[in-house]
Tab-separated table of C-alpha atoms and ligand atoms in Angstrom:
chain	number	residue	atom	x	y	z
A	1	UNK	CA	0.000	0.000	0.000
A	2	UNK	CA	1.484	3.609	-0.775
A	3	UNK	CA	2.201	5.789	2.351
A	4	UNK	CA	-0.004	9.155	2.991
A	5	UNK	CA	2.657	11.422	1.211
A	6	UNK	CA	1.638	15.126	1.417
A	7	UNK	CA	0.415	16.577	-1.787
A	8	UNK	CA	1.396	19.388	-3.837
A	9	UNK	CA	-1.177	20.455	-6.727
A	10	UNK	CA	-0.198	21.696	-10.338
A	11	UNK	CA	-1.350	24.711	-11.830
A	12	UNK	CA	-3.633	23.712	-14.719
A	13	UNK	CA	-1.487	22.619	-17.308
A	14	UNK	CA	1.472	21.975	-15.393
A	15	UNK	CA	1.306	18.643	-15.873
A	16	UNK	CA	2.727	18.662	-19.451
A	17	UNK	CA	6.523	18.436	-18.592
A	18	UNK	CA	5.765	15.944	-16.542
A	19	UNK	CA	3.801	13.801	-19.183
A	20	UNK	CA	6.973	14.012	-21.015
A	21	UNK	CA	8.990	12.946	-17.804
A	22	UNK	CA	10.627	15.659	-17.311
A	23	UNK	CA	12.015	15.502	-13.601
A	24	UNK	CA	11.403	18.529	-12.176
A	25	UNK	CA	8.503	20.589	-10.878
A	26	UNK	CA	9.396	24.796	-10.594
A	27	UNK	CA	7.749	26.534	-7.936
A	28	UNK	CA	5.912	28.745	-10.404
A	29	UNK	CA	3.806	25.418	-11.804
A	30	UNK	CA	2.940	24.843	-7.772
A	31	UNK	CA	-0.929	25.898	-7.277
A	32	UNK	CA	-0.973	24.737	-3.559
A	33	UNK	CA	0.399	22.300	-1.226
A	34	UNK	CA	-0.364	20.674	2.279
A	35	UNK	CA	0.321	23.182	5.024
A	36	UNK	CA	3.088	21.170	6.939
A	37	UNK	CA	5.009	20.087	4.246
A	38	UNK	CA	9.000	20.643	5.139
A	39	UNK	CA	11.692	20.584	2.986
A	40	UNK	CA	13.281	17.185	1.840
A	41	UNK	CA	9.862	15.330	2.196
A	42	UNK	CA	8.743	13.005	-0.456
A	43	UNK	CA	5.379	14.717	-1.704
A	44	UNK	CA	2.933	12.948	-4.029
A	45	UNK	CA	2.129	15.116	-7.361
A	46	UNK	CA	-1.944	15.881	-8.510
A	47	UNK	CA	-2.842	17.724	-11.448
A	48	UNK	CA	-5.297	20.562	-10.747
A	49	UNK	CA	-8.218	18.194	-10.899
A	50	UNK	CA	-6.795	15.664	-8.334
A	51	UNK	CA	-5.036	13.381	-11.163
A	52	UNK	CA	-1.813	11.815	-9.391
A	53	UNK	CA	1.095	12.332	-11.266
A	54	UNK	CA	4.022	10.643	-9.550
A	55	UNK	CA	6.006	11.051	-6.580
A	56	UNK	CA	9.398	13.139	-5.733
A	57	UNK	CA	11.245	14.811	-3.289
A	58	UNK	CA	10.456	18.406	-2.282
A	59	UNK	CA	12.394	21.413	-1.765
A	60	UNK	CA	12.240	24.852	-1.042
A	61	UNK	CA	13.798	27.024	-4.212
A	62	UNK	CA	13.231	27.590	-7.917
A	63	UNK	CA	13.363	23.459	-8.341
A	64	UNK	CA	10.363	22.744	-5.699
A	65	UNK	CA	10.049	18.922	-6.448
A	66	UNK	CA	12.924	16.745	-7.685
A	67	UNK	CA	10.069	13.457	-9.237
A	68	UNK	CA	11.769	9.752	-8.113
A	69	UNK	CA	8.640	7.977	-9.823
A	70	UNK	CA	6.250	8.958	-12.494
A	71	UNK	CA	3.615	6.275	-10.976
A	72	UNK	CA	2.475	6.168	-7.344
A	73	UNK	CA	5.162	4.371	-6.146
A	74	UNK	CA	6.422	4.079	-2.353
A	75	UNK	CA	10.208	5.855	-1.905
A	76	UNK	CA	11.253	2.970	0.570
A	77	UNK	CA	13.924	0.708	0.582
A	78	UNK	CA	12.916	-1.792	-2.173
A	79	UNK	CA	12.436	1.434	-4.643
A	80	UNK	CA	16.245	2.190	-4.247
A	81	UNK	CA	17.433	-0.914	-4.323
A	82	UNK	CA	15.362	-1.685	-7.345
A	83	UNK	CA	16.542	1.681	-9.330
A	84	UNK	CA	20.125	0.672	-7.684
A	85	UNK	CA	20.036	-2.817	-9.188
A	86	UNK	CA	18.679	-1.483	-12.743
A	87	UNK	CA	22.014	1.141	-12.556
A	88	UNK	CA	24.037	-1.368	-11.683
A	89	UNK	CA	22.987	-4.064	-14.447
A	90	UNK	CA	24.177	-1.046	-16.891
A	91	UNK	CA	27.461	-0.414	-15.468
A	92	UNK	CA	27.438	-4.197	-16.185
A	93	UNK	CA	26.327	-4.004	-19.892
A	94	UNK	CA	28.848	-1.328	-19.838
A	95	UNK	CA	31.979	-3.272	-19.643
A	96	UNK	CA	32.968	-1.750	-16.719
A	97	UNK	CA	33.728	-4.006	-13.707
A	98	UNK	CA	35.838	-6.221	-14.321
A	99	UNK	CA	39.160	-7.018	-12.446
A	100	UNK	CA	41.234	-4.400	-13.985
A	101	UNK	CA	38.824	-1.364	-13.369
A	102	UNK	CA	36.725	-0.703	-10.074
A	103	UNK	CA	36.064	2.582	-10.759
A	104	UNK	CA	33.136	3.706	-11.817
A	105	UNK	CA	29.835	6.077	-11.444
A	106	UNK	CA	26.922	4.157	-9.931
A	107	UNK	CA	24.361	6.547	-9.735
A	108	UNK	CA	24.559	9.733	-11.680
A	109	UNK	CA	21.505	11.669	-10.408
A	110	UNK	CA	18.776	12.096	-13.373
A	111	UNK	CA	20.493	9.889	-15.696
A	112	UNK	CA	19.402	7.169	-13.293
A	113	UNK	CA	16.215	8.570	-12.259
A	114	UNK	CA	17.391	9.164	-8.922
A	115	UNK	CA	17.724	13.206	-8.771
A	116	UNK	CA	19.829	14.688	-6.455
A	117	UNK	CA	21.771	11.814	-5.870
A	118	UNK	CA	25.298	10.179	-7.246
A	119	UNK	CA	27.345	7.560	-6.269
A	120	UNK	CA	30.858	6.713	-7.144
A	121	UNK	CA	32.858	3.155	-6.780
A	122	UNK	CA	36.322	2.832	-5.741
A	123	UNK	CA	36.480	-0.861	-4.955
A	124	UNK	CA	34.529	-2.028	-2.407
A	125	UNK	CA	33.961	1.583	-1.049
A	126	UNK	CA	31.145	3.718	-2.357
A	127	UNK	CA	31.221	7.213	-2.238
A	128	UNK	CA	27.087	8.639	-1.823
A	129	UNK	CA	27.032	12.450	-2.425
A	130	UNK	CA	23.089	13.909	-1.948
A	131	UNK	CA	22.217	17.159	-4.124
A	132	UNK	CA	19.028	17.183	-2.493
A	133	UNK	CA	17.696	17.472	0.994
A	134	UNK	CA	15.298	14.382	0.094
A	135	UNK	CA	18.484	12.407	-0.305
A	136	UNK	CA	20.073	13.312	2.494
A	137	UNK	CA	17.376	12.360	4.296
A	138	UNK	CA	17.189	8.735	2.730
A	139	UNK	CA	20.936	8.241	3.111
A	140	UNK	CA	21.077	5.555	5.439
A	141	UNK	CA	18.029	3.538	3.306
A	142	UNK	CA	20.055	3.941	0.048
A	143	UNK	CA	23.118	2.749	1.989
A	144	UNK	CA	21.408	-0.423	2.847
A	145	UNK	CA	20.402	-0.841	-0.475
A	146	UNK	CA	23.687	-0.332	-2.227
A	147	UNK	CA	25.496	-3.000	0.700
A	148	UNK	CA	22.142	-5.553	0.220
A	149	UNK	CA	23.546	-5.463	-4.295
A	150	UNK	CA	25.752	-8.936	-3.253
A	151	UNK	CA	27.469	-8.598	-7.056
A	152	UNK	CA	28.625	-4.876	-7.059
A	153	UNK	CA	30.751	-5.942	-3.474
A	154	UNK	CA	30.246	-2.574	-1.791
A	155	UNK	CA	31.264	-3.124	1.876
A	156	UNK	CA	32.115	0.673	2.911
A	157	UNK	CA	29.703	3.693	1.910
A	158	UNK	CA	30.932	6.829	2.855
A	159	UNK	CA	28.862	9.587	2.438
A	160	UNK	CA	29.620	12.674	1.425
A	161	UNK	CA	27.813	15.713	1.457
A	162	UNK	CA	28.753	19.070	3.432
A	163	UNK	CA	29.344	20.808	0.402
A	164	UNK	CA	26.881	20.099	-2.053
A	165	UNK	CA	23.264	20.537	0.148
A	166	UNK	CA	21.865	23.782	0.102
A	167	UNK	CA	23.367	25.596	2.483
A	168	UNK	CA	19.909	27.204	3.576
A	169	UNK	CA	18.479	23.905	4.300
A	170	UNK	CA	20.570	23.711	7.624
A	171	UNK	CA	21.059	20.417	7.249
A	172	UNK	CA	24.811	20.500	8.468
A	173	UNK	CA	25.329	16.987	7.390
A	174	UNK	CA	28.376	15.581	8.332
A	175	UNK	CA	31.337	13.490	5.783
A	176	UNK	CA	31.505	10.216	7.638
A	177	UNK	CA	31.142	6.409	7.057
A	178	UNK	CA	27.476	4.885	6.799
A	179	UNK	CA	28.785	1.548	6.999
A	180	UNK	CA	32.252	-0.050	7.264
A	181	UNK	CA	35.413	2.335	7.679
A	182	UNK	CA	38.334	2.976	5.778
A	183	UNK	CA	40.577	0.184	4.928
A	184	UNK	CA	42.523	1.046	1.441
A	185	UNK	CA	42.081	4.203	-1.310
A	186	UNK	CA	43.750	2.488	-3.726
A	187	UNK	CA	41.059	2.208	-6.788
A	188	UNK	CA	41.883	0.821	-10.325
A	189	UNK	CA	40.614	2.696	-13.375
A	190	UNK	CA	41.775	0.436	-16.973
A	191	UNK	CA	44.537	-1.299	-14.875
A	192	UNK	CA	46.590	2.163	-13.454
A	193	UNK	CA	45.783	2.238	-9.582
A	194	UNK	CA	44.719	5.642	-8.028
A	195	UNK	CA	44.432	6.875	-4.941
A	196	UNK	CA	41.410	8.481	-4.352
A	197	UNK	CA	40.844	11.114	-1.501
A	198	UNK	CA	37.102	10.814	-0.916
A	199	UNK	CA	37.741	12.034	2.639
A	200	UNK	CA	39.375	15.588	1.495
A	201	UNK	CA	39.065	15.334	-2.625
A	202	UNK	CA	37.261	17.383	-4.803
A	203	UNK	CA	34.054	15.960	-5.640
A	204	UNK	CA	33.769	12.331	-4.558
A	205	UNK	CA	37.481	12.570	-4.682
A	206	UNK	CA	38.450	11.442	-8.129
A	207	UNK	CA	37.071	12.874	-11.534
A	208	UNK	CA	35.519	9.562	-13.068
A	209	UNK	CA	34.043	11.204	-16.034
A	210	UNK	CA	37.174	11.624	-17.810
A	211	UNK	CA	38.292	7.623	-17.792
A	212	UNK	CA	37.325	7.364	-21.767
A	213	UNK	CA	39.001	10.702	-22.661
A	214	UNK	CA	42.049	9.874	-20.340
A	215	UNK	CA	41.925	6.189	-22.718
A	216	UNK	CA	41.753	8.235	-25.697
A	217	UNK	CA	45.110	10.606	-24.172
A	218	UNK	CA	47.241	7.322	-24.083
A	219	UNK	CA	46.811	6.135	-27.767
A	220	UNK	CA	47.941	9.615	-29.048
A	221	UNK	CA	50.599	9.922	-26.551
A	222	UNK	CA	53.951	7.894	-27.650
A	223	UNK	CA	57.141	9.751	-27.774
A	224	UNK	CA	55.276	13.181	-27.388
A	225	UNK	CA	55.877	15.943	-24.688
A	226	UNK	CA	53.130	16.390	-22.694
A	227	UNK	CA	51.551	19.176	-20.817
A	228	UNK	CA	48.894	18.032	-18.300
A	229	UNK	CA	46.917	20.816	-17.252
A	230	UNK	CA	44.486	21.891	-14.431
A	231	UNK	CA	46.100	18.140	-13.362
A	232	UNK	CA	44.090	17.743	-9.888
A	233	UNK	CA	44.673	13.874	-9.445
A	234	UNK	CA	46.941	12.758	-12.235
A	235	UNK	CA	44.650	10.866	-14.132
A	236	UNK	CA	45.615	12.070	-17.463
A	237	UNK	CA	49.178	11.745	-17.023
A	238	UNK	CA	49.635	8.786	-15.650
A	239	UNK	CA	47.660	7.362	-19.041
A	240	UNK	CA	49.854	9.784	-20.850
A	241	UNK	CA	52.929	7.369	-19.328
A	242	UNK	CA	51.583	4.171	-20.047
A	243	UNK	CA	50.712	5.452	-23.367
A	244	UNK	CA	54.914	5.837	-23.908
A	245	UNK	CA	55.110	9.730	-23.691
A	246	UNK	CA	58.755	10.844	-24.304
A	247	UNK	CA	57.798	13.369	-20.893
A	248	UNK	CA	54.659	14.794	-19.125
A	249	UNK	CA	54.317	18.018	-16.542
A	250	UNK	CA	51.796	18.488	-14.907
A	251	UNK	CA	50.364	21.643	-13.564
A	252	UNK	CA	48.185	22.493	-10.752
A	253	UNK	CA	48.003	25.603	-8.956
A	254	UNK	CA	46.649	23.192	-5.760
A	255	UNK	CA	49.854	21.941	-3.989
A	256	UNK	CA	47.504	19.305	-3.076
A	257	UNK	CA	46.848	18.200	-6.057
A	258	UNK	CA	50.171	18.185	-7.158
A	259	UNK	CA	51.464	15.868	-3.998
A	260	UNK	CA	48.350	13.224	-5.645
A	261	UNK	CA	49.965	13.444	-8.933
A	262	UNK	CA	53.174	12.739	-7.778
A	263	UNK	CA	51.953	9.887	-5.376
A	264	UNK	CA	49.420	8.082	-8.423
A	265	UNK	CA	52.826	8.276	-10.664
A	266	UNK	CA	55.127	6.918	-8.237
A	267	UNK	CA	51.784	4.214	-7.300
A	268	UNK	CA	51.740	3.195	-11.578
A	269	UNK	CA	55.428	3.894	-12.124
A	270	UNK	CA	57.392	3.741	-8.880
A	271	UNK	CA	59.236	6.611	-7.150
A	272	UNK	CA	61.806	7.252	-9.489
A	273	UNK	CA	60.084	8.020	-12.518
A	274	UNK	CA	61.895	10.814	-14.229
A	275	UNK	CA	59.525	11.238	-17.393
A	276	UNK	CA	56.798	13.062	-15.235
A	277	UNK	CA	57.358	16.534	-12.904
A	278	UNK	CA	54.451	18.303	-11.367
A	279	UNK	CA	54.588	21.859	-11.033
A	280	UNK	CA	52.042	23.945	-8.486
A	281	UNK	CA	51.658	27.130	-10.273
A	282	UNK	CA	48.670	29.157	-11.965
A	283	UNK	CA	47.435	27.820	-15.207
A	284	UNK	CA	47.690	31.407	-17.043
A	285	UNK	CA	51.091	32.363	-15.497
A	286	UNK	CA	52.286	28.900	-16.750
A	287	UNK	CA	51.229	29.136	-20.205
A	288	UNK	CA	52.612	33.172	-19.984
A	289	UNK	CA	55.889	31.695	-19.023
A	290	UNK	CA	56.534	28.391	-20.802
A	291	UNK	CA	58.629	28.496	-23.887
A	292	UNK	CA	56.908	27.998	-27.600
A	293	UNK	CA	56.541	24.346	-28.857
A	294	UNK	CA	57.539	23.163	-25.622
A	295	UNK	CA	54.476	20.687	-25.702
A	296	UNK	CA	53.137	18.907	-28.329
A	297	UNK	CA	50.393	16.974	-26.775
A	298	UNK	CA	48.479	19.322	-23.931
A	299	UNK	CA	45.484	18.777	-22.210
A	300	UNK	CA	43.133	21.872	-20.917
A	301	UNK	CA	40.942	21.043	-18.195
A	302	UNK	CA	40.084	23.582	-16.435
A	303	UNK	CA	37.461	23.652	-13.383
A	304	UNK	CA	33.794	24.690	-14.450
A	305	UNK	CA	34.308	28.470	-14.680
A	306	UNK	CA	30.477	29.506	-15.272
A	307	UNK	CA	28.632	27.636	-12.199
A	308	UNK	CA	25.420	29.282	-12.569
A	309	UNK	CA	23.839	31.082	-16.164
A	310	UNK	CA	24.956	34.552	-14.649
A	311	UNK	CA	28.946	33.791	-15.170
A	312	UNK	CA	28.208	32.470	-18.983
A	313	UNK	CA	29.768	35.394	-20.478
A	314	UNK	CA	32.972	35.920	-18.081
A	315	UNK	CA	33.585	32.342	-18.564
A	316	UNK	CA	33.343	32.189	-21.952
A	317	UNK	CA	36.155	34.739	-22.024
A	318	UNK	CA	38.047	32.713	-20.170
A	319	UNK	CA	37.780	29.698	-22.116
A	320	UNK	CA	39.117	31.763	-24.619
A	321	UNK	CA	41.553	33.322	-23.162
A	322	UNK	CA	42.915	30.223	-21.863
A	323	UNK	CA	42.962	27.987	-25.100
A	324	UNK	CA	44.341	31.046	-27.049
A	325	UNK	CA	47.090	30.973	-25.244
A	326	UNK	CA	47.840	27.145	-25.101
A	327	UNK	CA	46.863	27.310	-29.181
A	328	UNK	CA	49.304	30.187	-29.293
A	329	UNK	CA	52.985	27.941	-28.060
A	330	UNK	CA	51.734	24.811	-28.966
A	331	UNK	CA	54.506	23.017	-31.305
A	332	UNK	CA	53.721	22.522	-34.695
A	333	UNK	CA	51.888	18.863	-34.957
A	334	UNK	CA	50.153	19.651	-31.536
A	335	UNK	CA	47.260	17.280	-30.327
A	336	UNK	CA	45.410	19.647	-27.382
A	337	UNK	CA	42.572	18.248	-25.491
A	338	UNK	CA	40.213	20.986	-24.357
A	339	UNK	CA	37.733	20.379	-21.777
A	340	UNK	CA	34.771	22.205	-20.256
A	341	UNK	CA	32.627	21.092	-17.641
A	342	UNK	CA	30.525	23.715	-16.905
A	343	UNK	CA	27.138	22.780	-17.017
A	344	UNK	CA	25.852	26.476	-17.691
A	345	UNK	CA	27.367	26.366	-21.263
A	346	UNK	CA	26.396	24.283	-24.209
A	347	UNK	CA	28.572	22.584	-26.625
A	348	UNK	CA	28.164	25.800	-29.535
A	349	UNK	CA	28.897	28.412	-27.229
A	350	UNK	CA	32.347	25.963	-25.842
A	351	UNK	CA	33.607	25.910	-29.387
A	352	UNK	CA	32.725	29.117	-30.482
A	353	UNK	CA	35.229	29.684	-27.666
A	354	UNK	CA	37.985	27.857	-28.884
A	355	UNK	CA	37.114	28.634	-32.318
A	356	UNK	CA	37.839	32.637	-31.511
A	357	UNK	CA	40.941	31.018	-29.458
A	358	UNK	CA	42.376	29.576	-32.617
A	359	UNK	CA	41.635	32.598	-34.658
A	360	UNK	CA	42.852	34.662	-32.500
A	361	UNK	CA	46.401	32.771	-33.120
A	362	UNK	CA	45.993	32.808	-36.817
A	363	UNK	CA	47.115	28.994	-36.491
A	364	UNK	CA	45.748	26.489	-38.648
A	365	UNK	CA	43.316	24.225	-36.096
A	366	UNK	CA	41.217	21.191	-37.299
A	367	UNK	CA	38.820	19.431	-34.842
A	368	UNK	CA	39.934	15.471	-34.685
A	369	UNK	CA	37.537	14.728	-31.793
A	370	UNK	CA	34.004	15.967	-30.098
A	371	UNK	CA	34.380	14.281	-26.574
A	372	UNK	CA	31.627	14.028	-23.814
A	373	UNK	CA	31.142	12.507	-20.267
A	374	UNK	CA	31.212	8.473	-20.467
A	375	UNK	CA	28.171	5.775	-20.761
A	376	UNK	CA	28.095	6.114	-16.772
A	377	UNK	CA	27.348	9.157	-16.450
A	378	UNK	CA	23.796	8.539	-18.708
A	379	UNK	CA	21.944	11.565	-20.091
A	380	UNK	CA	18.259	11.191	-19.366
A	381	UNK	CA	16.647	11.649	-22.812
A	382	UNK	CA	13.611	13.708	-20.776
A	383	UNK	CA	16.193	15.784	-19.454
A	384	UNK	CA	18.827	17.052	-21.741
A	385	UNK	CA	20.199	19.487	-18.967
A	386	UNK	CA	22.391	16.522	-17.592
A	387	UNK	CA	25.253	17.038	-20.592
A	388	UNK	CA	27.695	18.542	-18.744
A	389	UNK	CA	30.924	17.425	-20.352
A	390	UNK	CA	32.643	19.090	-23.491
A	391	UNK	CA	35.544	18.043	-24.987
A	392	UNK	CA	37.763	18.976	-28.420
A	393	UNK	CA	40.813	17.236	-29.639
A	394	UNK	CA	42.471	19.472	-31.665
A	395	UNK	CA	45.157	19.329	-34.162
A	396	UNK	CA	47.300	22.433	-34.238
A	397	UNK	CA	49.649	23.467	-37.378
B	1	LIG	N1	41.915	16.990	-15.051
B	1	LIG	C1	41.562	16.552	-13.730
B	1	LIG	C2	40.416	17.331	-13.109
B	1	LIG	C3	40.657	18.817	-13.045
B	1	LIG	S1	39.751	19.602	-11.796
B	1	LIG	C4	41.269	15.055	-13.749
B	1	LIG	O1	41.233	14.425	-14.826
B	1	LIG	O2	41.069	14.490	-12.675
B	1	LIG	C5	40.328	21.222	-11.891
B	1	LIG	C6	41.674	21.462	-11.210
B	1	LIG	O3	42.061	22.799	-11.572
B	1	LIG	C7	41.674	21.435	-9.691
B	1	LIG	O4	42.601	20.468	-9.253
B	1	LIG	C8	42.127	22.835	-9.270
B	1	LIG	O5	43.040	22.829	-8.175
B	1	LIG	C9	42.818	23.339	-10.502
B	1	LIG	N2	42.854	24.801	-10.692
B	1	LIG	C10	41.865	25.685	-10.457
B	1	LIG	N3	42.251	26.934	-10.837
B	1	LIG	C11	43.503	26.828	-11.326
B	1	LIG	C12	44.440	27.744	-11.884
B	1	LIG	N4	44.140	29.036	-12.013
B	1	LIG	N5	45.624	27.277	-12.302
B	1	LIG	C13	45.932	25.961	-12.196
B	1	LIG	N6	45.102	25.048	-11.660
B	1	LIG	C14	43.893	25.463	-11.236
């Protein structure tokens, strides 16, 4: 039987996105709700003549209701473990566990109709991050879920969320294990080990949306000199290595980061490995102060510099800005991999970037590749907003 969920009624009409199952309800479709309702509660959905429309989570803010189920279905355990077992079986179809690579994205929020929440796999640790006060609120019942999946191993879930709640919502939550404790953070990603700083990292401490770029990095890397920027972790140049670079620096204006990079080289390559130095230092001073055709192969990744629609226009500059000058003292024969991740840009206004980048150099650029995030990080057809990653491979003359 489904629990008394409070309601929330659509404005006439309202429904229509939802028909189309789109995920999210506005606040200005919202024609009136149950008096007590508090934020993070899972709400049932009417039309404006009573019709039920699905479940989801509620929130106060421009997104009012994040929708888990587009029939009246109870948000208990057995609904997360079933959505949890249906995102795992494609991680399966993916290719993607298997005993050289334990790394992987679990859950990725709308693109596994479970808004507001994503899960990352290092091993048998599992790293739960909730966007949503709804999902912090079901934390432990997702955790229970995710350890009751025998085949996906998961002994540890560590959750992670004091940065990425709404800070209004008060919710303080607190980084700390659900279940198990820390034993290793050694993860494997296509056979090169990482250590992954879920505790401290960025995100859930490694950047697992990159693994089929980084793949792509390695076959175009033998004998070339490569610059690995915006570096965080490592991940690109320790595929750079295996792929047979002649030498790779890596940049990171982070010391932190750079003390990861050094520790995932000497993990892949031991501690003397004298094709790689890391460098913590300011991307733009870097690129000011390197020599021309020092690099042949580089790799722009920068962090997402337009986090909300408001910074479009600054960052947009700086994508140029940035890739002008990398375009600008690349070698002649230059592969550069270009990256943005913000979220708030679309993949015309990224290379309309780089395209004023390259003109701006007067050098003579083709496009070899159009990269994106990877087949775990599923776009939800209903809800094109999840395409976040943007990626070029250039060739530069
Ligand atoms: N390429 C990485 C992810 C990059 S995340 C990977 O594959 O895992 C972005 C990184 O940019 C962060 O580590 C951050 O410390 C670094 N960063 C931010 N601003 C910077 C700047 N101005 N110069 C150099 N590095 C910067």
């Amino acid at each position: 039987m489904t629990p008394q969920y409070r309601t929330i009624t659509l404005k006439r009409g309202k429904e229509e996105s939802l028909e189309r199952f789109h995920p999210w309800i506005f606040s200005g479709a919202i024609a009136g709700m149950d008096k007590d309702i508090e934020e993070g509660d899972i709400v049932r959905v009417l039309t404006n003549d009573g019709t039920p429309v699905g479940t989801g989570h509620y929130q106060i803010g421009s997104i009012a209701v994040r929708m888990l189920s587009f029939t009246d279905d109870a948000i208990d355990e057995s609904f997360f473990s079933h959505r949890l077992r249906e995102a795992f079986r494609l991680r399966q179809a993916l290719g993607l566990i298997r005993p050289d690579n334990d790394t992987y994205r679990l859950v990725h929020g709308e693109g596994d109709f479970l808004p507001g929440l994503v899960i990352d796999i290092y091993g048998d640790t599992a790293v739960l991050q909730a966007h949503s006060p709804g999902m912090h609120f079901a934390r432990n019942i997702i955790a229970d879920a995710l350890t009751g999946i025998a085949e996906a191993g998961v002994k540890n879930v560590f959750y992670k969320s004091e940065t990425t709640l709404p800070y209004k919502a008060q919710l303080e939550p607190v980084n700390s294990y659900i279940t198990g404790a820390f034993h290793t953070n050694v993860a494997t990603e296509n056979g090169l080990k990482f250590n992954i700083d879920w505790l401290r990292g960025q995100k859930t401490g490694f950047f697992v949306d990159q693994r089929d770029n980084r793949a792509l990095l390695q076959h175009y890397a033998h004998g070339r000199r490569v610059l690995n920027m915006f570096c965080y972790t490592g991940g690109f140049s320790v595929y750079a290595l295996r792929g047979e670079a002649e030498m790779v620096h890596s940049v990171d204006s982070s010391a932190k980061a750079i003390s990861l990079t050094d520790a995932n080289v000497a993990l892949n390559f031991g501690d003397n490995c004298t094709r790689h130095r890391a460098f913590a230092e300011d991307a733009f001073k870097y690129l000011d102060e390197m020599p021309a055709g020092a690099y042949d192969l580089i790799v722009l990744d920068p962090p997402a510099f337009a986090k909300h629609r408001s910074a479009v226009r600054n960052a947009l500059r700086g994508y140029q800005r940035l890739n002008a000058k990398a375009i600008a003292k690349a070698a002649s024969g230059t592969i550069l991999f270009t990256f943005s991740c913000s979220q708030a840009i679309n993949r015309e206004q990224f290379r309309l970037a780089v395209f004023s980048a390259a003109a701006q150099t007067g050098r003579r650029v083709r496009i070899l590749h159009q990269l994106t995030q990877p087949a775990d990080h599923p776009v939800n057809i209903y809800h094109p907003e999840g395409e976040y990653l943007k990626g070029l491979v250039l060739y530069v003359e």
